[in-house]
Short mmCIF file of C-alpha atoms in Angstrom, two decimals:
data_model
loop_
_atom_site.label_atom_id
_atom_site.label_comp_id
_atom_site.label_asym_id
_atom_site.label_seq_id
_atom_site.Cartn_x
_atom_site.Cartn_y
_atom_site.Cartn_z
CA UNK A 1 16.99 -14.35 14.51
CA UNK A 2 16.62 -10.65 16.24
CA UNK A 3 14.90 -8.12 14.23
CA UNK A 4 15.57 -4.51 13.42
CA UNK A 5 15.92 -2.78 16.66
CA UNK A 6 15.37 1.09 16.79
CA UNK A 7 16.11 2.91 19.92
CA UNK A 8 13.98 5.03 21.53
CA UNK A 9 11.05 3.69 21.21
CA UNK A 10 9.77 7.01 22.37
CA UNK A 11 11.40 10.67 22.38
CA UNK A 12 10.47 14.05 23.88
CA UNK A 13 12.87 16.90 22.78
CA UNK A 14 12.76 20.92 22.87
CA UNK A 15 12.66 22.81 19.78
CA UNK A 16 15.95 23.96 19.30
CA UNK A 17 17.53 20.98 20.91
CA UNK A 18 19.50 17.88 18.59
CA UNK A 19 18.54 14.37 19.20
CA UNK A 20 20.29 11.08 17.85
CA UNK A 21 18.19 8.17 16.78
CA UNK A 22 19.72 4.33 16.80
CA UNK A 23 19.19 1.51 14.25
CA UNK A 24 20.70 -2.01 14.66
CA UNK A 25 19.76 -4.11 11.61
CA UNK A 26 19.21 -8.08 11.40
CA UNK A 27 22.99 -9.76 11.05
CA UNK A 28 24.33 -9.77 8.28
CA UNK A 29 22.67 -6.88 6.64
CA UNK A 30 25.20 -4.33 5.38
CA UNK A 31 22.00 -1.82 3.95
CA UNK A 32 20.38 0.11 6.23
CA UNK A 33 17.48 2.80 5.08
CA UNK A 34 15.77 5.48 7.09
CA UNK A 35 12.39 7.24 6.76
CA UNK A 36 10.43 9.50 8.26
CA UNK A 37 6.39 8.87 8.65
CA UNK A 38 3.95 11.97 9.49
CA UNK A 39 0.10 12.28 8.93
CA UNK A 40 0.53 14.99 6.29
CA UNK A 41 3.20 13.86 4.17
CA UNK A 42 3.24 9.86 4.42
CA UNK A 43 6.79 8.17 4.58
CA UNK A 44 9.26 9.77 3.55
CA UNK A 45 12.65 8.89 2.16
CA UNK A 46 15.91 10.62 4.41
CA UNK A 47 19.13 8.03 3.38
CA UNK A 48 20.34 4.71 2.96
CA UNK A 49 23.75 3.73 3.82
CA UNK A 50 25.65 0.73 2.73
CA UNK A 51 29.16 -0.29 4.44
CA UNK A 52 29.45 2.93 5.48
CA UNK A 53 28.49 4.88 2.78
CA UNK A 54 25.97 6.93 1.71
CA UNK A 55 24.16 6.03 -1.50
CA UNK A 56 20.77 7.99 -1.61
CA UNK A 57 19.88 11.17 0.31
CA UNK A 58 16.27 12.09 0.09
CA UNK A 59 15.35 15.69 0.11
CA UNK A 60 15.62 17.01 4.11
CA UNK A 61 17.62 19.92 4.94
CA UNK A 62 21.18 19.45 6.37
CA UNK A 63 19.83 19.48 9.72
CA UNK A 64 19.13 15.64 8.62
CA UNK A 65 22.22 13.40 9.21
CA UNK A 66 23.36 9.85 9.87
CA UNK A 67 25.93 7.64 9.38
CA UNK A 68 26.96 3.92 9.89
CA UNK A 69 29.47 1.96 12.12
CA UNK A 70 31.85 -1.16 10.83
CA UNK A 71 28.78 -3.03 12.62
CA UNK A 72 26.52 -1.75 10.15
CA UNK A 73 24.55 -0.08 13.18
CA UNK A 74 23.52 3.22 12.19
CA UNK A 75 22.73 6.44 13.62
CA UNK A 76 20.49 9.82 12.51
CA UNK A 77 20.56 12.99 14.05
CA UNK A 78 18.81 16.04 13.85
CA UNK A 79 20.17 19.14 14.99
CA UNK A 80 17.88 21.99 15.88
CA UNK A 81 15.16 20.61 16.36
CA UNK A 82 11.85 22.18 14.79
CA UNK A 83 8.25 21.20 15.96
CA UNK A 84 7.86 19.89 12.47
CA UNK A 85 10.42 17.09 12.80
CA UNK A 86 7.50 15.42 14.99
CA UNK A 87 6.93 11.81 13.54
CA UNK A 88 7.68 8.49 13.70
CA UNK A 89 11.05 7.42 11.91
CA UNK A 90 11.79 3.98 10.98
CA UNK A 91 14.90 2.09 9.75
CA UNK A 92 14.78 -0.90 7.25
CA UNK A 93 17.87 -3.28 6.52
CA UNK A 94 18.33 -5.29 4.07
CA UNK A 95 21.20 -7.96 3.14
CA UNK A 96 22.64 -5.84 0.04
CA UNK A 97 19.85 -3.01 -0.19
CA UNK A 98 18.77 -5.01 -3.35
CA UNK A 99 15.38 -5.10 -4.33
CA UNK A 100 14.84 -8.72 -4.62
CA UNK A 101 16.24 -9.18 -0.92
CA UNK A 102 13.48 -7.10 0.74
CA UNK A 103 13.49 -4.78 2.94
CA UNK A 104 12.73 -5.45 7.16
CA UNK A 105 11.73 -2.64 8.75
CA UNK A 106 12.04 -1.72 12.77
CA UNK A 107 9.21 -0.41 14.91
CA UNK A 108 10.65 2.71 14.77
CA UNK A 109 11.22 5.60 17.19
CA UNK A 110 7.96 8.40 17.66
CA UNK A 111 9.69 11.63 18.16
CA UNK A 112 7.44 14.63 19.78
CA UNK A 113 9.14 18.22 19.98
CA UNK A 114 7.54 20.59 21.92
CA UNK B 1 10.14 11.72 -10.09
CA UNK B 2 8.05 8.59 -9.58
CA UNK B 3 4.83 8.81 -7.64
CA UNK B 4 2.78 6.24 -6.26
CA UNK B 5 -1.27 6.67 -5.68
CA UNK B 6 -3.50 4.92 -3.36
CA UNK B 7 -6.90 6.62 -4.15
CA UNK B 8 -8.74 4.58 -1.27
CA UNK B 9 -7.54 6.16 2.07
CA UNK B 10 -9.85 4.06 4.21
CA UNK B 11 -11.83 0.62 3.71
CA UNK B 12 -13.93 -1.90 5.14
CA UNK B 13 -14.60 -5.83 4.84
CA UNK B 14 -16.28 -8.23 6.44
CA UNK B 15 -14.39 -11.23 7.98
CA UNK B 16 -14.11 -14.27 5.77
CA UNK B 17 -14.64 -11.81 2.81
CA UNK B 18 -12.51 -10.54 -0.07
CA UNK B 19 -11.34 -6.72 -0.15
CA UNK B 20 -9.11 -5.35 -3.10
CA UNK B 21 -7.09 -2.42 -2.40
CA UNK B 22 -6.00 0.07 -5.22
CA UNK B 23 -2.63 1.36 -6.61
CA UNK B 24 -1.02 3.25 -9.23
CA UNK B 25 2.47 4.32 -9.81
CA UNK B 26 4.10 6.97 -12.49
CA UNK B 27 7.28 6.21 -13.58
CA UNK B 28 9.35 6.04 -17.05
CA UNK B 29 11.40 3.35 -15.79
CA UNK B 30 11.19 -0.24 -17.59
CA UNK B 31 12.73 -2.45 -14.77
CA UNK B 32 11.46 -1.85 -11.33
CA UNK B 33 9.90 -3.52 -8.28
CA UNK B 34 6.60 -3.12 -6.63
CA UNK B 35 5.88 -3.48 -2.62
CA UNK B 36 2.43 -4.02 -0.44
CA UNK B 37 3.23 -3.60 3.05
CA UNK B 38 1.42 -3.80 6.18
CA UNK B 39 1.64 -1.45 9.08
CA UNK B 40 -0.73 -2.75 11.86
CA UNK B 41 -0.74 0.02 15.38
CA UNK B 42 2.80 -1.92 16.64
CA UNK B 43 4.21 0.20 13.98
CA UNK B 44 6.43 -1.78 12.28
CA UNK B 45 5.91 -2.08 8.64
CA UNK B 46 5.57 -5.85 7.20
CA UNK B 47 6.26 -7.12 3.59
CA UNK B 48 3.20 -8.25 2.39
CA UNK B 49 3.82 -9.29 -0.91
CA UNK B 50 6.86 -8.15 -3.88
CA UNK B 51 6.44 -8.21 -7.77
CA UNK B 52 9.11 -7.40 -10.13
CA UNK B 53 8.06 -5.57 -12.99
CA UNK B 54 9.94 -7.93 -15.60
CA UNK B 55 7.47 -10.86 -14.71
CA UNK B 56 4.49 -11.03 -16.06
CA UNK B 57 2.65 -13.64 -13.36
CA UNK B 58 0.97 -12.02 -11.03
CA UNK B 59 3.11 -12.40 -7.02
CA UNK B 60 0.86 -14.68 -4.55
CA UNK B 61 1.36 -15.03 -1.11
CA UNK B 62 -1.16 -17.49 0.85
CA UNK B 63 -4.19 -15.26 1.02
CA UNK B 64 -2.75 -12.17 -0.77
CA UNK B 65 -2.40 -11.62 -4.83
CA UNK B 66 -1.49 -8.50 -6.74
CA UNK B 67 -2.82 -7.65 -10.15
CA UNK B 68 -0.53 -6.54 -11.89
CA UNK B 69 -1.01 -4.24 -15.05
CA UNK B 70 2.53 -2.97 -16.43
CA UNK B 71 0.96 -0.62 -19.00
CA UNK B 72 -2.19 0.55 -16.95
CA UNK B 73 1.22 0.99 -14.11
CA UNK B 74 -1.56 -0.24 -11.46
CA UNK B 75 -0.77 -2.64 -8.87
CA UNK B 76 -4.06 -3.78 -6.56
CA UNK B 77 -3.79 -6.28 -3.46
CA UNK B 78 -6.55 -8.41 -2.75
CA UNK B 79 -6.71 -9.96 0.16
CA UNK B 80 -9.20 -13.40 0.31
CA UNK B 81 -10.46 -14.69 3.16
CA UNK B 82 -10.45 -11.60 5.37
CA UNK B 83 -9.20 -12.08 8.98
CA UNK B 84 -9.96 -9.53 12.11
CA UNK B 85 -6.10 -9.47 12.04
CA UNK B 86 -5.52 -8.03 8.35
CA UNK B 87 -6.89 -4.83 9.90
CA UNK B 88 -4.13 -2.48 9.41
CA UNK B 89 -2.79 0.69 7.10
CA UNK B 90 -1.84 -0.89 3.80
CA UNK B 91 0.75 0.81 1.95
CA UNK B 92 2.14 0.56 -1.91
CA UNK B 93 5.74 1.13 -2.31
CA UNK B 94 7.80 1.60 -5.32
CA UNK B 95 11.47 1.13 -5.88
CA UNK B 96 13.13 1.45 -9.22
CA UNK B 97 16.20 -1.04 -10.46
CA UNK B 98 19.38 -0.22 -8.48
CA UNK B 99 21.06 0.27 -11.92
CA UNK B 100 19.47 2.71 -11.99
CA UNK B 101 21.13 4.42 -8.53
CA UNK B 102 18.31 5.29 -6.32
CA UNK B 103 17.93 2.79 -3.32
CA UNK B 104 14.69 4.37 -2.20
CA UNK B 105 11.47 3.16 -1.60
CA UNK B 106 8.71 5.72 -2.53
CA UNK B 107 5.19 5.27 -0.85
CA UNK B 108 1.85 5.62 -1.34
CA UNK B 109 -0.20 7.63 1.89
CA UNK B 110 -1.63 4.20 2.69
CA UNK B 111 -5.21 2.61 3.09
CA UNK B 112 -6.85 2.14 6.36
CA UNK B 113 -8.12 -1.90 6.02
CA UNK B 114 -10.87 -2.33 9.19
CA UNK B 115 -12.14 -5.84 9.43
CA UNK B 116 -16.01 -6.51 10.70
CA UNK B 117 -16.66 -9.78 12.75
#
């Protein structure tokens, strides 16, 4: 059974420029979280989408994004990029986004902007 | 807003040994569920071990065990047995009950487990 796949693996961007992460969760899984890891502030919470919707939205400006496909892929962007936005961002599915289901995470994608 | 505290950022064990890792949590929720995860330098985080808050037996998983104090709202790990590949950041996660609409996980900033040989 294939993992959570993230794609890049690896990302160099411009300040200023937009970039567009990938997540492809286990089959099956219709829940499909997104966080953002940095030294200084830990892992962060950005959204969690289930069938296509949007339940949470954790507290990143606008410039944050995503959505998810009838596949239950799902995609984040960030538009204008800021030398901040360097970290490592992960995506975890999960069958329902239930608790008691657990939570599989990818091996995320390390963005650098320079 | 809950919070979740890990107050040891880095520890140390020797192999074979036992090492307990600390955690605390804030919330004024009654129904909620409680994460250790594992994030060795591959980067992807592993489930270590879940406990929902409604059960009062502490969650065991092979050479893993939580103690779990609902009042105290502390959840340590301890990890028996020590192997060189436990090394790894440790993290505590939080998540209340989707009642009550947040699907989020909130984390601690994670321990830093090295194993000696």
């Amino acid at each position: 059974k294939a993992g959570v796949t993230q794609t890049p693996r690896y990302l160099i961007k411009t300040r200023g420029q937009q970039v567009t992460l990938s997540c492809s969760p286990i089959s099956g899984h219709r829940s499909v979280s997104w966080y953002q890891q940095t030294p200084g502030q830990g892992l962060q919470f950005l959204f969690e989408y289930f069938s296509e919707t949007q339940r949470n939205k954790g507290n990143f400006p606008g410039r944050f994004s995503g959505r998810q496909f009838s596949n239950s892929r799902s995609e984040m962007n960030v538009s204008t990029l800021e030398l901040g936005d360097s970290a490592l961002y992960l995506c975890a599915s999960s069958p329902r986004g239930l608790s008691e289901d657990g939570y599989t995470f990818g091996s995320g994608t390390r963005l650098t902007v320079v | 807003a809950q919070t979740v505290t890990q107050s040891q950022p880095e520890m140390s064990v020797q192999e074979a040994e036992t090492v307990t890792l600390s955690c605390t949590y804030d919330t004024s929720e009654s129904d909620y569920y409680l994460f250790w995860y594992k994030q060795p330098p591959s980067r992807q985080m592993i489930l270590v071990i879940r406990q929902e808050a409604y059960k009062q037996q502490n969650a065991t998983e092979n050479r893993f065990s939580v103690n779990f104090q609902k009042a105290a709202k502390s959840f340590s790990l301890k990890i028996s047995d020590s192997q060189l590949g436990d090394a790894a950041m440790y993290f505590c996660a939080y998540r209340p009950d989707p009642g009550a609409g947040s699907y989020q996980l909130t984390f601690g900033k994670g321990t830093k487990l090295s194993v000696i040989p």
